[in-house]
């Protein structure tokens, strides 16, 4: 069966850098606590007046340039985000217009942090069904919009940024996406959610408070669920392909917390030198973490032709997934 393959990537983030001291000056936290508990040292945050598409459009253009194709050649744009410029049109349609991708169907997938991995799954299935398709998969957030700046439990964790990848049918039977898996558990949705702004708590209600539109998280429970779900997703794609952990060249896990990443590496019994980490510079960019890390890994020479690369993610929903790629 046809395999899909990533032929170009790009990433970007707003220029404004906020280090941990910025937060320590404004709330009851410290650089030491944030580094020890999360590994995060700084993150990027959009300026007031800056929009999601202002930094996501350059990421898409870089991916197209890297792939050597024109926007007009795209058949589909799939975007993982919850923080696009507008609720409607979707982030996909906004990017389609800005890119001039007039032949592409464009839409968003709402899977929180897992949006890019869910998007890769969608692209892979469409390309298998129609190998002539060229698909741009995007993941990125302006998550600073969803932060409660008075809550130290969440404010220090997140950052803005993201990336994109161009997928086409592989010209080889060996190279490309080998296996994918996705999972969800809506029963535990309340552990990581934005309670307001939807039909359950509409803005029009009398008791509406803006804080309802910020991220609410039970950090400890999410930590445990993230480890368990990413481990089983990784094991599933490895088993599906008869691949062992020794064969893996690089794991690119969701960048939410260095302790989760190290815990996952331990459970998979993979040394940290085969695990990509950039959480210290970006924090958790939600759907942006995987494409940002993938692009940095490629540009940093961490991935070569023939390498087996394992992507895995976990996020609100709850949602999770993994993708195994032979580069
Ligand atoms: O992308 C979606 C997936 N998200 C994640 O994967 C995040 C998963 N969760 C985590 O990364 C961690 O649970 C956190 C980083 C959110 C929290 O780390 P923790 O080691 O689980 O800390 P905790 O929630 O158990 O809190 C320990 C203490 C508490 O104080 P008490 O109750 O022990 O007195 C918190 O109030 O740390 C306190 N605390 C802070 N202290 C200083 C919480 N946030 C802060 C802070 N600065 N920013």
Coordinates of C-alpha atoms and ligand atoms in Angstrom, one line a residue:
X1 CA 0.0 0.0 0.0
X2 CA 1.1 3.6 -0.7
X3 CA 3.0 5.3 2.2
X4 CA 2.8 9.0 2.8
X5 CA 6.1 10.9 3.5
X6 CA 7.0 14.2 5.0
X7 CA 9.0 16.1 2.3
X8 CA 9.3 19.5 4.0
X9 CA 9.0 21.1 7.4
X10 CA 9.0 24.6 8.9
X11 CA 8.5 26.1 12.3
X12 CA 8.2 29.5 13.9
X13 CA 7.4 31.3 17.2
X14 CA 6.8 34.9 18.3
X15 CA 10.1 36.8 18.9
X16 CA 9.2 37.9 22.5
X17 CA 11.0 35.7 25.0
X18 CA 9.7 35.5 28.6
X19 CA 12.1 33.8 31.0
X20 CA 11.1 32.3 34.4
X21 CA 12.1 35.5 36.2
X22 CA 9.3 37.3 34.4
X23 CA 6.8 35.1 36.2
X24 CA 8.7 35.1 39.5
X25 CA 8.3 38.9 39.6
X26 CA 4.6 38.6 39.1
X27 CA 3.4 35.6 41.1
X28 CA 4.4 33.3 43.9
X29 CA 6.9 31.1 41.9
X30 CA 10.6 30.9 41.2
X31 CA 13.0 30.0 38.4
X32 CA 14.2 27.1 40.6
X33 CA 10.7 25.6 41.0
X34 CA 9.9 25.9 37.3
X35 CA 13.2 24.4 36.2
X36 CA 13.1 21.6 38.7
X37 CA 9.5 20.6 38.2
X38 CA 9.2 21.2 34.4
X39 CA 12.6 21.8 32.8
X40 CA 11.2 25.0 31.3
X41 CA 13.6 28.0 31.3
X42 CA 11.9 30.4 28.8
X43 CA 9.0 30.5 26.4
X44 CA 7.8 32.7 23.5
X45 CA 4.7 34.8 23.9
X46 CA 2.9 36.9 21.2
X47 CA 2.9 40.7 21.7
X48 CA -0.4 42.4 22.3
X49 CA -2.0 42.8 18.9
X50 CA -0.1 39.9 17.3
X51 CA -2.3 37.1 15.9
X52 CA -1.8 33.4 15.6
X53 CA -1.5 33.6 11.8
X54 CA 1.3 36.2 12.1
X55 CA 3.7 33.6 13.3
X56 CA 2.1 30.4 11.8
X57 CA 2.1 31.7 8.2
X58 CA 6.0 31.9 8.1
X59 CA 6.1 28.3 9.5
X60 CA 3.9 27.2 6.6
X61 CA 5.9 29.1 4.0
X62 CA 9.1 27.6 5.3
X63 CA 7.6 24.1 5.0
X64 CA 6.5 24.7 1.4
X65 CA 9.9 26.1 0.5
X66 CA 11.6 23.1 2.1
X67 CA 9.3 20.8 0.2
X68 CA 9.9 22.7 -3.1
X69 CA 6.2 23.1 -3.9
X70 CA 3.9 26.0 -4.4
X71 CA 0.9 26.7 -2.2
X72 CA -1.3 26.4 -5.3
X73 CA -0.3 22.7 -5.5
X74 CA -1.8 21.8 -2.1
X75 CA -5.0 19.7 -2.1
X76 CA -5.6 19.9 1.6
X77 CA -4.6 21.9 4.7
X78 CA -5.2 20.2 8.1
X79 CA -4.6 22.4 11.2
X80 CA -4.3 21.3 14.8
X81 CA -5.1 24.4 16.9
X82 CA -7.5 25.8 19.4
X83 CA -6.3 29.4 19.2
X84 CA -6.6 30.4 15.6
X85 CA -7.3 34.1 14.6
X86 CA -11.1 33.5 14.7
X87 CA -13.6 30.8 15.7
X88 CA -14.9 31.0 12.2
X89 CA -13.3 30.9 9.6
X90 CA -11.1 28.1 10.8
X91 CA -7.3 28.4 11.2
X92 CA -7.0 26.2 8.1
X93 CA -9.1 28.6 6.0
X94 CA -7.2 31.7 7.3
X95 CA -3.9 30.1 6.3
X96 CA -5.3 28.9 3.0
X97 CA -6.2 32.5 2.1
X98 CA -2.9 34.0 3.3
X99 CA -0.9 31.3 1.5
X100 CA -2.9 31.6 -1.7
X101 CA -3.6 27.8 -1.6
X102 CA -6.6 28.2 -3.8
X103 CA -6.9 24.5 -4.7
X104 CA -6.9 23.2 -1.1
X105 CA -9.7 22.1 1.1
X106 CA -8.9 23.5 4.6
X107 CA -10.1 22.6 8.1
X108 CA -9.0 22.3 11.7
X109 CA -9.0 19.3 14.0
X110 CA -9.8 20.0 17.6
X111 CA -7.7 17.6 19.6
X112 CA -5.8 20.1 21.8
X113 CA -2.1 19.1 22.1
X114 CA -2.7 16.1 19.9
X115 CA -3.9 18.2 16.9
X116 CA -0.7 17.8 14.8
X117 CA -0.5 14.1 15.3
X118 CA -4.2 13.7 14.6
X119 CA -3.6 15.9 11.5
X120 CA -0.8 13.6 10.3
X121 CA -3.2 10.6 10.6
X122 CA -5.8 12.4 8.5
X123 CA -3.2 13.3 5.8
X124 CA -1.7 9.8 5.8
X125 CA -5.2 8.3 5.2
X126 CA -6.1 10.7 2.5
X127 CA -2.8 10.1 0.7
X128 CA -3.3 6.4 0.9
X129 CA -6.7 6.8 -0.7
X130 CA -5.5 9.2 -3.3
X131 CA -1.7 9.2 -3.9
X132 CA -1.8 12.3 -6.0
X133 CA -2.6 14.5 -3.0
X134 CA -0.3 17.0 -1.5
X135 CA -1.2 17.9 2.1
X136 CA 0.0 20.6 4.5
X137 CA -0.4 19.6 8.2
X138 CA 0.0 22.4 10.7
X139 CA 0.1 22.5 14.5
X140 CA 0.5 25.6 16.5
X141 CA -1.0 27.7 19.2
X142 CA -1.2 31.2 20.6
X143 CA -1.8 29.6 23.9
X144 CA -1.0 32.9 25.8
X145 CA -4.7 33.7 25.0
X146 CA -5.8 30.8 27.2
X147 CA -3.6 31.5 30.2
X148 CA -4.8 32.7 33.6
X149 CA -2.1 35.1 34.4
X150 CA -3.0 34.9 38.1
X151 CA -2.6 31.2 38.4
X152 CA 0.9 29.9 39.0
X153 CA -0.3 26.3 38.5
X154 CA -0.7 26.8 34.7
X155 CA 0.8 30.3 33.7
X156 CA 4.4 29.2 33.8
X157 CA 3.9 26.0 31.7
X158 CA 2.8 27.2 28.3
X159 CA 4.2 29.1 25.3
X160 CA 3.3 30.3 21.7
X161 CA 4.6 28.7 18.5
X162 CA 4.2 25.8 16.1
X163 CA 5.2 24.3 12.8
X164 CA 4.1 22.6 9.6
X165 CA 4.9 19.6 7.4
X166 CA 4.2 18.9 3.7
X167 CA 3.1 15.3 3.0
X168 CA 2.9 13.5 -0.3
X169 CA 2.9 9.8 -1.5
X170 CA 6.3 8.2 -0.9
X171 CA 8.2 7.2 -4.0
X172 CA 9.7 4.2 -2.1
X173 CA 8.1 1.3 -0.4
X174 CA 10.4 1.6 2.5
X175 CA 10.3 5.3 3.5
X176 CA 7.4 7.2 5.0
X177 CA 4.8 6.8 7.7
X178 CA 4.9 3.2 8.8
X179 CA 2.3 3.2 11.5
X180 CA -0.1 5.6 13.4
X181 CA -2.3 5.3 16.4
X182 CA -4.7 7.8 18.0
X183 CA -6.8 7.5 21.2
X184 CA -9.2 9.5 23.3
X185 CA -10.9 9.4 26.7
X186 CA -13.7 12.0 27.0
X187 CA -14.6 10.6 30.5
X188 CA -11.5 12.3 31.8
X189 CA -11.9 15.5 29.8
X190 CA -12.4 17.5 33.0
X191 CA -8.8 17.0 34.0
X192 CA -7.6 19.4 31.4
X193 CA -10.2 21.8 30.0
X194 CA -11.3 25.3 29.1
X195 CA -14.7 25.4 30.6
X196 CA -16.1 28.6 29.2
X197 CA -17.0 30.1 25.8
X198 CA -18.9 27.0 24.5
X199 CA -22.6 26.2 24.8
X200 CA -22.2 24.8 28.4
X201 CA -21.0 28.1 29.8
X202 CA -21.8 30.7 27.1
X203 CA -20.4 34.2 27.3
X204 CA -23.9 35.5 27.5
X205 CA -24.6 33.9 30.9
X206 CA -25.0 36.3 33.9
X207 CA -22.3 34.6 36.0
X208 CA -19.7 34.5 33.2
X209 CA -16.1 35.2 34.2
X210 CA -13.3 35.5 31.7
X211 CA -11.2 33.1 33.7
X212 CA -13.5 30.3 32.4
X213 CA -11.8 30.7 29.1
X214 CA -8.4 29.8 30.5
X215 CA -6.8 26.4 30.9
X216 CA -7.8 24.5 34.0
X217 CA -5.7 21.5 34.7
X218 CA -5.2 18.8 37.4
X219 CA -1.5 18.6 36.8
X220 CA -0.7 15.5 38.8
X221 CA -3.5 13.4 37.2
X222 CA -2.5 14.7 33.7
X223 CA 1.1 13.8 34.4
X224 CA 0.2 10.2 35.2
X225 CA -2.2 9.8 32.3
X226 CA 0.3 11.3 29.9
X227 CA 3.0 8.8 30.8
X228 CA 0.7 5.8 30.6
X229 CA -1.0 6.9 27.3
X230 CA 2.2 7.9 25.4
X231 CA 3.9 4.7 26.5
X232 CA 1.1 2.4 25.3
X233 CA 0.8 4.4 22.0
X234 CA 4.5 4.0 21.3
X235 CA 4.5 0.3 22.2
X236 CA 1.5 -0.1 19.8
X237 CA 3.1 1.4 16.7
X238 CA 6.4 -0.4 17.4
X239 CA 4.5 -3.8 17.7
X240 CA 2.4 -3.0 14.6
X241 CA 5.7 -2.8 12.6
X242 CA 7.7 -5.5 14.4
X243 CA 10.2 -2.8 15.4
X244 CA 12.2 -2.9 18.7
X245 CA 13.2 0.0 20.8
X246 CA 16.9 -0.6 19.7
X247 CA 15.9 0.3 16.1
X248 CA 14.6 3.7 17.1
X249 CA 16.9 6.6 16.1
X250 CA 15.0 9.4 17.7
X251 CA 11.9 9.8 19.8
X252 CA 10.2 13.2 19.6
X253 CA 7.7 13.3 22.5
X254 CA 5.2 16.1 23.4
X255 CA 7.2 18.8 25.1
X256 CA 5.1 19.6 28.2
X257 CA 7.4 18.7 31.1
X258 CA 11.0 17.3 31.1
X259 CA 10.1 14.9 33.9
X260 CA 7.3 13.4 31.7
X261 CA 9.8 13.1 28.8
X262 CA 12.4 11.4 31.0
X263 CA 9.8 9.1 32.6
X264 CA 8.6 8.1 29.1
X265 CA 12.2 7.4 28.0
X266 CA 12.7 5.3 31.1
X267 CA 9.5 3.3 30.5
X268 CA 10.5 2.7 26.9
X269 CA 14.0 1.9 28.0
X270 CA 15.5 4.4 25.5
X271 CA 18.5 6.6 26.4
X272 CA 17.8 10.3 26.6
X273 CA 20.5 10.9 23.9
X274 CA 17.9 9.4 21.5
X275 CA 15.1 11.7 22.7
X276 CA 14.6 15.2 21.4
X277 CA 14.0 17.9 24.0
X278 CA 13.4 21.6 23.5
X279 CA 10.9 22.3 26.2
X280 CA 13.5 24.4 28.0
X281 CA 13.2 27.1 25.3
X282 CA 9.5 27.0 24.3
X283 CA 7.5 25.5 27.2
X284 CA 4.4 23.6 26.2
X285 CA 3.1 25.0 22.9
X286 CA 0.3 22.4 22.8
X287 CA -0.4 21.3 19.2
X288 CA 2.8 23.2 18.3
X289 CA 5.3 21.0 20.2
X290 CA 5.8 18.1 17.8
X291 CA 6.1 20.1 14.5
X292 CA 8.4 22.6 16.2
X293 CA 10.6 19.8 17.6
X294 CA 10.5 17.8 14.4
X295 CA 11.7 20.9 12.4
X296 CA 14.4 21.7 14.9
X297 CA 15.6 18.1 14.9
X298 CA 15.8 18.0 11.1
X299 CA 17.6 21.4 10.9
X300 CA 20.0 20.3 13.7
X301 CA 21.0 17.2 11.8
X302 CA 19.4 14.8 14.4
X303 CA 17.5 12.9 11.6
X304 CA 19.1 11.2 8.6
X305 CA 17.7 9.2 5.7
X306 CA 16.7 5.7 6.8
X307 CA 16.3 6.7 10.5
X308 CA 13.3 5.4 12.4
X309 CA 11.6 8.4 14.1
X310 CA 8.9 8.0 16.7
X311 CA 6.5 10.9 17.5
X312 CA 4.2 10.7 20.4
X313 CA 1.8 13.2 22.1
X314 CA -0.8 13.6 24.9
X315 CA -3.3 16.4 25.6
X316 CA -6.7 17.7 26.5
X317 CA -9.7 15.6 25.6
X318 CA -8.1 13.5 26.8
X319 CA -6.3 12.7 23.5
X320 CA -3.1 11.0 22.6
X321 CA -1.3 9.3 19.7
X322 CA 1.9 8.1 18.1
X323 CA 3.4 8.0 14.6
X324 CA 6.4 5.9 13.5
X325 CA 8.2 7.2 10.4
X326 CA 11.1 5.7 8.4
X327 CA 12.9 8.9 7.2
Ligands
LIG1 O1 0.0 19.4 27.3 C1 -0.9 18.8 28.0 C2 -0.3 17.9 29.0 N1 0.1 18.6 30.2 C3 1.0 18.1 30.9 O2 1.5 17.0 30.6 C4 1.3 18.7 32.3 C5 1.3 17.6 33.3 N2 1.6 18.0 34.6 C6 2.8 18.5 35.0 O3 3.6 18.8 34.2 C7 3.0 18.7 36.5 O4 2.0 18.1 37.2 C8 3.0 20.3 36.9 C9 4.3 20.9 36.4 C10 1.8 21.0 36.4 C11 3.1 20.4 38.4 O5 4.2 19.7 38.9 P1 4.0 18.7 40.2 O6 5.3 18.2 40.6 O7 3.0 17.7 39.8 O8 3.5 19.7 41.3 P2 2.1 19.6 42.1 O9 1.0 20.0 41.2 O10 2.1 18.3 42.8 O11 2.4 20.8 43.1 C12 3.4 20.7 44.1 C13 3.4 22.0 44.8 C14 2.1 22.5 45.3 O12 2.2 23.1 46.5 P3 1.8 22.3 47.9 O13 0.3 21.9 47.7 O14 2.7 21.1 47.9 O15 2.1 23.3 49.0 C15 1.7 23.6 44.3 O16 0.8 24.5 44.8 O17 3.9 23.1 44.0 C16 3.0 24.2 44.0 N3 3.1 24.9 42.7 C17 4.0 25.8 42.5 N4 5.0 26.4 43.2 C18 5.8 27.3 42.7 C19 2.4 24.7 41.6 N5 2.8 25.5 40.6 C20 3.8 26.2 41.2 C21 4.6 27.2 40.6 N6 5.6 27.8 41.4 N7 4.5 27.7 39.4

